Amino acid sequence: MRFVLQMAWRDSKASRRRLVLFSLCIVFGVGALVALDSFTISLGRALAEESKTLLGADLTISSRLPLPAPILAAVRATGAETAEQITFSTMMVVGSGNAEGTGYSSKASGTRLVQLRGETGSFPFYGEVDTKPPGAMSELHRAQQTAERVAVVEQTLMNAYGLRRGDNVKLGTGYFRIVGALEKISGESLAITQLAPRVLVPASALAGTGLDLNGPLVRRRLAVKLPRGSDSDSQVESLAQAFRSKFAAERISIETVAGRRRDLGRSLGNIDGFLALVGFVALLLGAVGVASAVLAHVRSKIPTVALLRCIGVSSRQAFSIYLVQGCVLGLIGALGGGLLGVAIQAFLPQVIAALLPVPVPFAISGLGVLRGMAVGWGVCVLVCLIPLAGIGRVSPLAVIRAFGSEAGVPQPRLAKIILGAVLIAAITVFAIAQVHSVAVGAGFAIAVLVGFAVFYGAARAVSAIARRWTPGALPFPARQGFANLFRPQNRTTLLIVALGLATFLSFALFLTHVAFAREMRLTSSGDRPNLMFFDVQDDQVQGLETFLKTRGVPPTQDASVITMKISAVRGQTVSELLKRNPDDEPDDRRPSRRDADSSIPAWTLRHEYRSTARNSLSPSEQLVAGTFVGKVTGTGVVPISVDEGLVQEMHLKLADRIDWDVQGVPVQTVVGSIRSIDWRRLAPNFFIVFPTGALDDAPKFWVVAVKAPSADASASLQAEVVRQYPNVTAIDLSAILQTVDSIFSKVGFVVEFMAMFTVATAVVVLASSILAGRQQRRKEMVLLRTLGASAAQLNLMQATEYAVLGLLGALLGCLLGWAASACLARWVFEFSAAAPPVAFVGAFLIVICVTLLTGWLADRDLPRTPPLEAIRGESG
């Protein structure tokens, strides 16, 4: 081994700088993995340290209605401390004066949708509520005893309207004095509050404000802090499970700290896994560059290997000498990537701080750094083994043959197959480990292999075409540049793979972002409503619609909303079904798809459905199966129309029986039709649609949608409606779309930032590949200069070759990128793909220009190298 190490060191003297340059190929990929792995570990530690601040209590019990007395008694029996919250969305009016005549200092006026929280008790029990001034929450807690109308208002709202401490805002018919600005609540992401900023008030002060505290949009939550000694995760989970089993028939949702931590970790883990896969693509791309560089290096060492074999060095020793060099090459790249990853980790938490519920301080995770470096080094060594597999088979006679011709490295087919299979298995295992899904991980591995196969096949096809066909109409330099695509030791395959993969990944992400942005614009364009009024009562709807018509904005759509619960499915009661599947999943999410053999999810049975009755389909719906019945008479079994997603979730089919509890009145229905709903359209969409005539006498409220001509008209209309109907909630859909787009842009920035690692790797691979073939180009240009070629002709030859490579890489990369974005749009985001011609043209030009520029920088001095100098260099 000592001999092997000494020979590896001595043999590398002439090419150490070049080898170190080649190691840069994997630096960006390793850096991406290290940064994300370290960030994930740091986030996990932050979640563990701040676990109870995520929920603010040991457990919470949520319900749409006031909690039944047996549940409250069971909680009190534990000796726990409790706090209650009542939360709903409503309109806050700014600048309308004060009932007591107190001065008002706001610089602006208007109405704004807010998330109103009525507080009883000192919630949160864990974590802090940051306010300005710091004592604002103490004032609010004191006001709970006197029912004084005070409020702590989100800082963003204070800034937007120029509000100050002591100003008054109107909620319903009541005026609340601002005692402070809300900056942050531990465990809550700032991104969530952008849709509806928070306003905290004493729950006792909501009486007499005209706000409907028992409406269908109200959510009540009981926060529980268990006595010390019984608040461990296992004890809390046991208590929560006991409550779920005991009160299975009640429509409650129980959440624990451990459950919140799991859900949050799963959500953030999915994003991290996707980003890690993007970084892994950069690593694989860099590994291809390393393998090509090692192959070029080994080819140049054929005479040395043959000479060593002549003096008695074994094939195993010869192989070990260059394997050591490959291992050191990977180690240098892994170390550089580790340093880069640490540097990225220093600012990554700040970039996405608004999306995180807990602060993630900068911390160097030794485990994350070592793991990322180990993956990078392992992949590098694995790909180095492929070109090194035949080095031990170099014949001693090659020392003679090498003087007269280019010697090649023997390539044992069996070894290449085995190493290729191991590499594919490693890619698959890594992908599965990152996304925690066999299907998604295997799909990623297949996509990578397909991408490599497409680019490799295209490169081989171009080489074959260049070998058999030469464009005779072109001048000699262009023909020679085209012929270079199949010359010995060319880099056609590597360059096309590198350029294609980088273009493919970055272009797919770009098109996905463009498609999303376009969808956002389409959602709010045309005649689609951009303003909705919720919680309009039965006796208000006619007056509101008349009022809107007089203002020149007639309603474009209205819908009644009736609150109901499922009492039985196919003859089995909810209590019976919940006993078989008592899991406590959130009851306010859209349906997800489950295996057909699984039981009915608990959330679909506990969910409080807000349904409607109408005689036709809305513009956002399509009939999938059955017959839509628009009107019924009598009191028989009612045919209803059910959302396609809910049908799949509950494993329903046409003619299935569903019994409902419509606010105490039993209603029997059957699934008469199935609809697909375009949930992207911000319109009154419903899981369940009844025919008219079935629920005419049921208590209900209305949703009215209008199209305001401008933002100013929308603001003015909201203010007028809220003044006339204080219980009505107005939602500006344009503002919501802008907020969602803002959040998506932040996430998109992180994704595109990671994609840049792939682009940077491709450029490094491109440069290193050109440098790896520099000696061969040098020989060719010496020969051409000797035959009379000018420097200008040689430059044109290079430009032609690189232009063809860039054009092919851009073409294939853009096509595959478009296909990938179309799949993401269709199967993941469920909207149409984007294919703007400007983006395609821009991608073509950028890739070709980068290829030409990199090739020119790497080989710019070769066309002017005098033939005698090159010959001296060869003889030396």
mmCIF file of C-alpha atoms in Angstrom, residues 154-274:
data_model
loop_
_atom_site.group_PDB
_atom_site.id
_atom_site.type_symbol
_atom_site.label_atom_id
_atom_site.label_comp_id
_atom_site.label_asym_id
_atom_site.label_seq_id
_atom_site.Cartn_x
_atom_site.Cartn_y
_atom_site.Cartn_z
ATOM 1 C CA GLU A 154 -51.448 42.922 13.644
ATOM 2 C CA GLN A 155 -48.455 45.173 13.000
ATOM 3 C CA THR A 156 -48.991 44.998 9.233
ATOM 4 C CA LEU A 157 -52.468 46.485 9.654
ATOM 5 C CA MET A 158 -51.132 49.199 11.945
ATOM 6 C CA ASN A 159 -48.596 50.165 9.286
ATOM 7 C CA ALA A 160 -51.052 49.955 6.381
ATOM 8 C CA TYR A 161 -53.586 52.330 7.952
ATOM 9 C CA GLY A 162 -51.258 54.468 10.036
ATOM 10 C CA LEU A 163 -52.845 53.250 13.259
ATOM 11 C CA ARG A 164 -51.391 54.036 16.688
ATOM 12 C CA ARG A 165 -51.960 52.919 20.241
ATOM 13 C CA GLY A 166 -55.165 54.526 21.501
ATOM 14 C CA ASP A 167 -56.880 54.617 18.086
ATOM 15 C CA ASN A 168 -60.222 52.871 17.610
ATOM 16 C CA VAL A 169 -61.328 50.303 15.075
ATOM 17 C CA LYS A 170 -64.800 49.000 14.423
ATOM 18 C CA LEU A 171 -65.691 45.294 14.608
ATOM 19 C CA GLY A 172 -69.342 44.626 13.941
ATOM 20 C CA THR A 173 -71.158 47.498 15.653
ATOM 21 C CA GLY A 174 -68.613 47.852 18.443
ATOM 22 C CA TYR A 175 -65.572 50.108 18.705
ATOM 23 C CA PHE A 176 -62.352 48.659 20.133
ATOM 24 C CA ARG A 177 -59.432 50.690 21.445
ATOM 25 C CA ILE A 178 -56.011 49.567 20.245
ATOM 26 C CA VAL A 179 -53.665 48.807 23.151
ATOM 27 C CA GLY A 180 -50.778 47.445 21.114
ATOM 28 C CA ALA A 181 -49.451 45.994 17.875
ATOM 29 C CA LEU A 182 -49.086 42.230 17.407
ATOM 30 C CA GLU A 183 -45.675 41.330 15.997
ATOM 31 C CA LYS A 184 -45.454 37.563 16.414
ATOM 32 C CA ILE A 185 -47.033 34.596 18.176
ATOM 33 C CA SER A 186 -44.652 31.724 18.846
ATOM 34 C CA GLY A 187 -45.395 28.736 16.636
ATOM 35 C CA GLU A 188 -47.329 30.643 13.960
ATOM 36 C CA SER A 189 -45.848 31.324 10.537
ATOM 37 C CA LEU A 190 -46.007 34.904 9.325
ATOM 38 C CA ALA A 191 -47.033 33.683 5.858
ATOM 39 C CA ILE A 192 -50.346 32.386 7.227
ATOM 40 C CA THR A 193 -51.303 35.778 8.614
ATOM 41 C CA GLN A 194 -50.936 37.518 5.253
ATOM 42 C CA LEU A 195 -54.312 36.193 4.076
ATOM 43 C CA ALA A 196 -56.193 37.541 7.102
ATOM 44 C CA PRO A 197 -54.203 39.565 9.670
ATOM 45 C CA ARG A 198 -54.953 38.764 13.307
ATOM 46 C CA VAL A 199 -56.856 40.944 15.758
ATOM 47 C CA LEU A 200 -56.978 39.782 19.393
ATOM 48 C CA VAL A 201 -59.803 40.964 21.662
ATOM 49 C CA PRO A 202 -61.324 39.749 24.966
ATOM 50 C CA ALA A 203 -64.017 37.167 24.205
ATOM 51 C CA SER A 204 -66.254 38.793 26.828
ATOM 52 C CA ALA A 205 -66.198 42.049 24.842
ATOM 53 C CA LEU A 206 -67.790 40.478 21.721
ATOM 54 C CA ALA A 207 -71.282 40.498 23.200
ATOM 55 C CA GLY A 208 -73.437 43.264 21.787
ATOM 56 C CA THR A 209 -71.275 43.829 18.693
ATOM 57 C CA GLY A 210 -73.765 42.279 16.278
ATOM 58 C CA LEU A 211 -71.254 39.613 15.295
ATOM 59 C CA ASP A 212 -72.692 36.111 14.928
ATOM 60 C CA LEU A 213 -70.744 34.060 17.479
ATOM 61 C CA ASN A 214 -72.570 30.853 16.576
ATOM 62 C CA GLY A 215 -72.259 31.162 12.819
ATOM 63 C CA PRO A 216 -70.978 28.395 10.551
ATOM 64 C CA LEU A 217 -67.611 30.154 10.088
ATOM 65 C CA VAL A 218 -66.840 30.242 13.814
ATOM 66 C CA ARG A 219 -64.182 27.950 15.262
ATOM 67 C CA ARG A 220 -63.801 27.371 19.011
ATOM 68 C CA ARG A 221 -60.681 26.018 20.613
ATOM 69 C CA LEU A 222 -59.975 24.920 24.168
ATOM 70 C CA ALA A 223 -56.253 24.984 25.018
ATOM 71 C CA VAL A 224 -55.197 22.631 27.807
ATOM 72 C CA LYS A 225 -52.081 22.820 29.976
ATOM 73 C CA LEU A 226 -51.718 19.631 32.010
ATOM 74 C CA PRO A 227 -50.216 19.593 35.503
ATOM 75 C CA ARG A 228 -46.451 19.152 35.717
ATOM 76 C CA GLY A 229 -45.548 15.482 35.702
ATOM 77 C CA SER A 230 -48.357 14.458 33.374
ATOM 78 C CA ASP A 231 -47.350 16.579 30.374
ATOM 79 C CA SER A 232 -44.883 14.269 28.634
ATOM 80 C CA ASP A 233 -45.555 13.440 24.977
ATOM 81 C CA SER A 234 -46.545 9.850 25.731
ATOM 82 C CA GLN A 235 -48.950 10.836 28.521
ATOM 83 C CA VAL A 236 -50.525 13.594 26.442
ATOM 84 C CA GLU A 237 -50.957 11.232 23.490
ATOM 85 C CA SER A 238 -52.601 8.649 25.737
ATOM 86 C CA LEU A 239 -55.001 11.232 27.136
ATOM 87 C CA ALA A 240 -55.844 12.522 23.655
ATOM 88 C CA GLN A 241 -56.531 8.993 22.420
ATOM 89 C CA ALA A 242 -58.772 8.339 25.431
ATOM 90 C CA PHE A 243 -60.741 11.515 24.659
ATOM 91 C CA ARG A 244 -61.064 10.523 20.997
ATOM 92 C CA SER A 245 -62.433 7.115 21.898
ATOM 93 C CA LYS A 246 -64.764 8.382 24.635
ATOM 94 C CA PHE A 247 -66.172 11.259 22.588
ATOM 95 C CA ALA A 248 -66.022 9.635 19.131
ATOM 96 C CA ALA A 249 -69.562 10.721 18.314
ATOM 97 C CA GLU A 250 -68.819 14.389 18.990
ATOM 98 C CA ARG A 251 -67.649 16.673 16.180
ATOM 99 C CA ILE A 252 -64.357 17.626 17.791
ATOM 100 C CA SER A 253 -60.757 17.703 16.655
ATOM 101 C CA ILE A 254 -57.972 16.995 19.165
ATOM 102 C CA GLU A 255 -54.426 18.091 18.428
ATOM 103 C CA THR A 256 -51.288 17.441 20.465
ATOM 104 C CA VAL A 257 -47.786 18.844 20.432
ATOM 105 C CA ALA A 258 -46.392 15.585 19.056
ATOM 106 C CA GLY A 259 -49.023 15.510 16.328
ATOM 107 C CA ARG A 260 -48.359 19.119 15.330
ATOM 108 C CA ARG A 261 -44.633 18.406 15.266
ATOM 109 C CA ARG A 262 -45.155 15.335 13.092
ATOM 110 C CA ASP A 263 -47.406 17.153 10.633
ATOM 111 C CA LEU A 264 -45.072 20.117 10.385
ATOM 112 C CA GLY A 265 -42.023 17.913 10.028
ATOM 113 C CA ARG A 266 -43.769 15.931 7.304
ATOM 114 C CA SER A 267 -44.730 19.068 5.366
ATOM 115 C CA LEU A 268 -41.299 20.679 5.619
ATOM 116 C CA GLY A 269 -39.680 17.306 4.968
ATOM 117 C CA ASN A 270 -41.497 17.020 1.645
ATOM 118 C CA ILE A 271 -40.141 20.403 0.534
ATOM 119 C CA ASP A 272 -36.669 19.563 1.805
ATOM 120 C CA GLY A 273 -36.784 16.181 0.068
ATOM 121 C CA PHE A 274 -37.695 17.789 -3.251
#
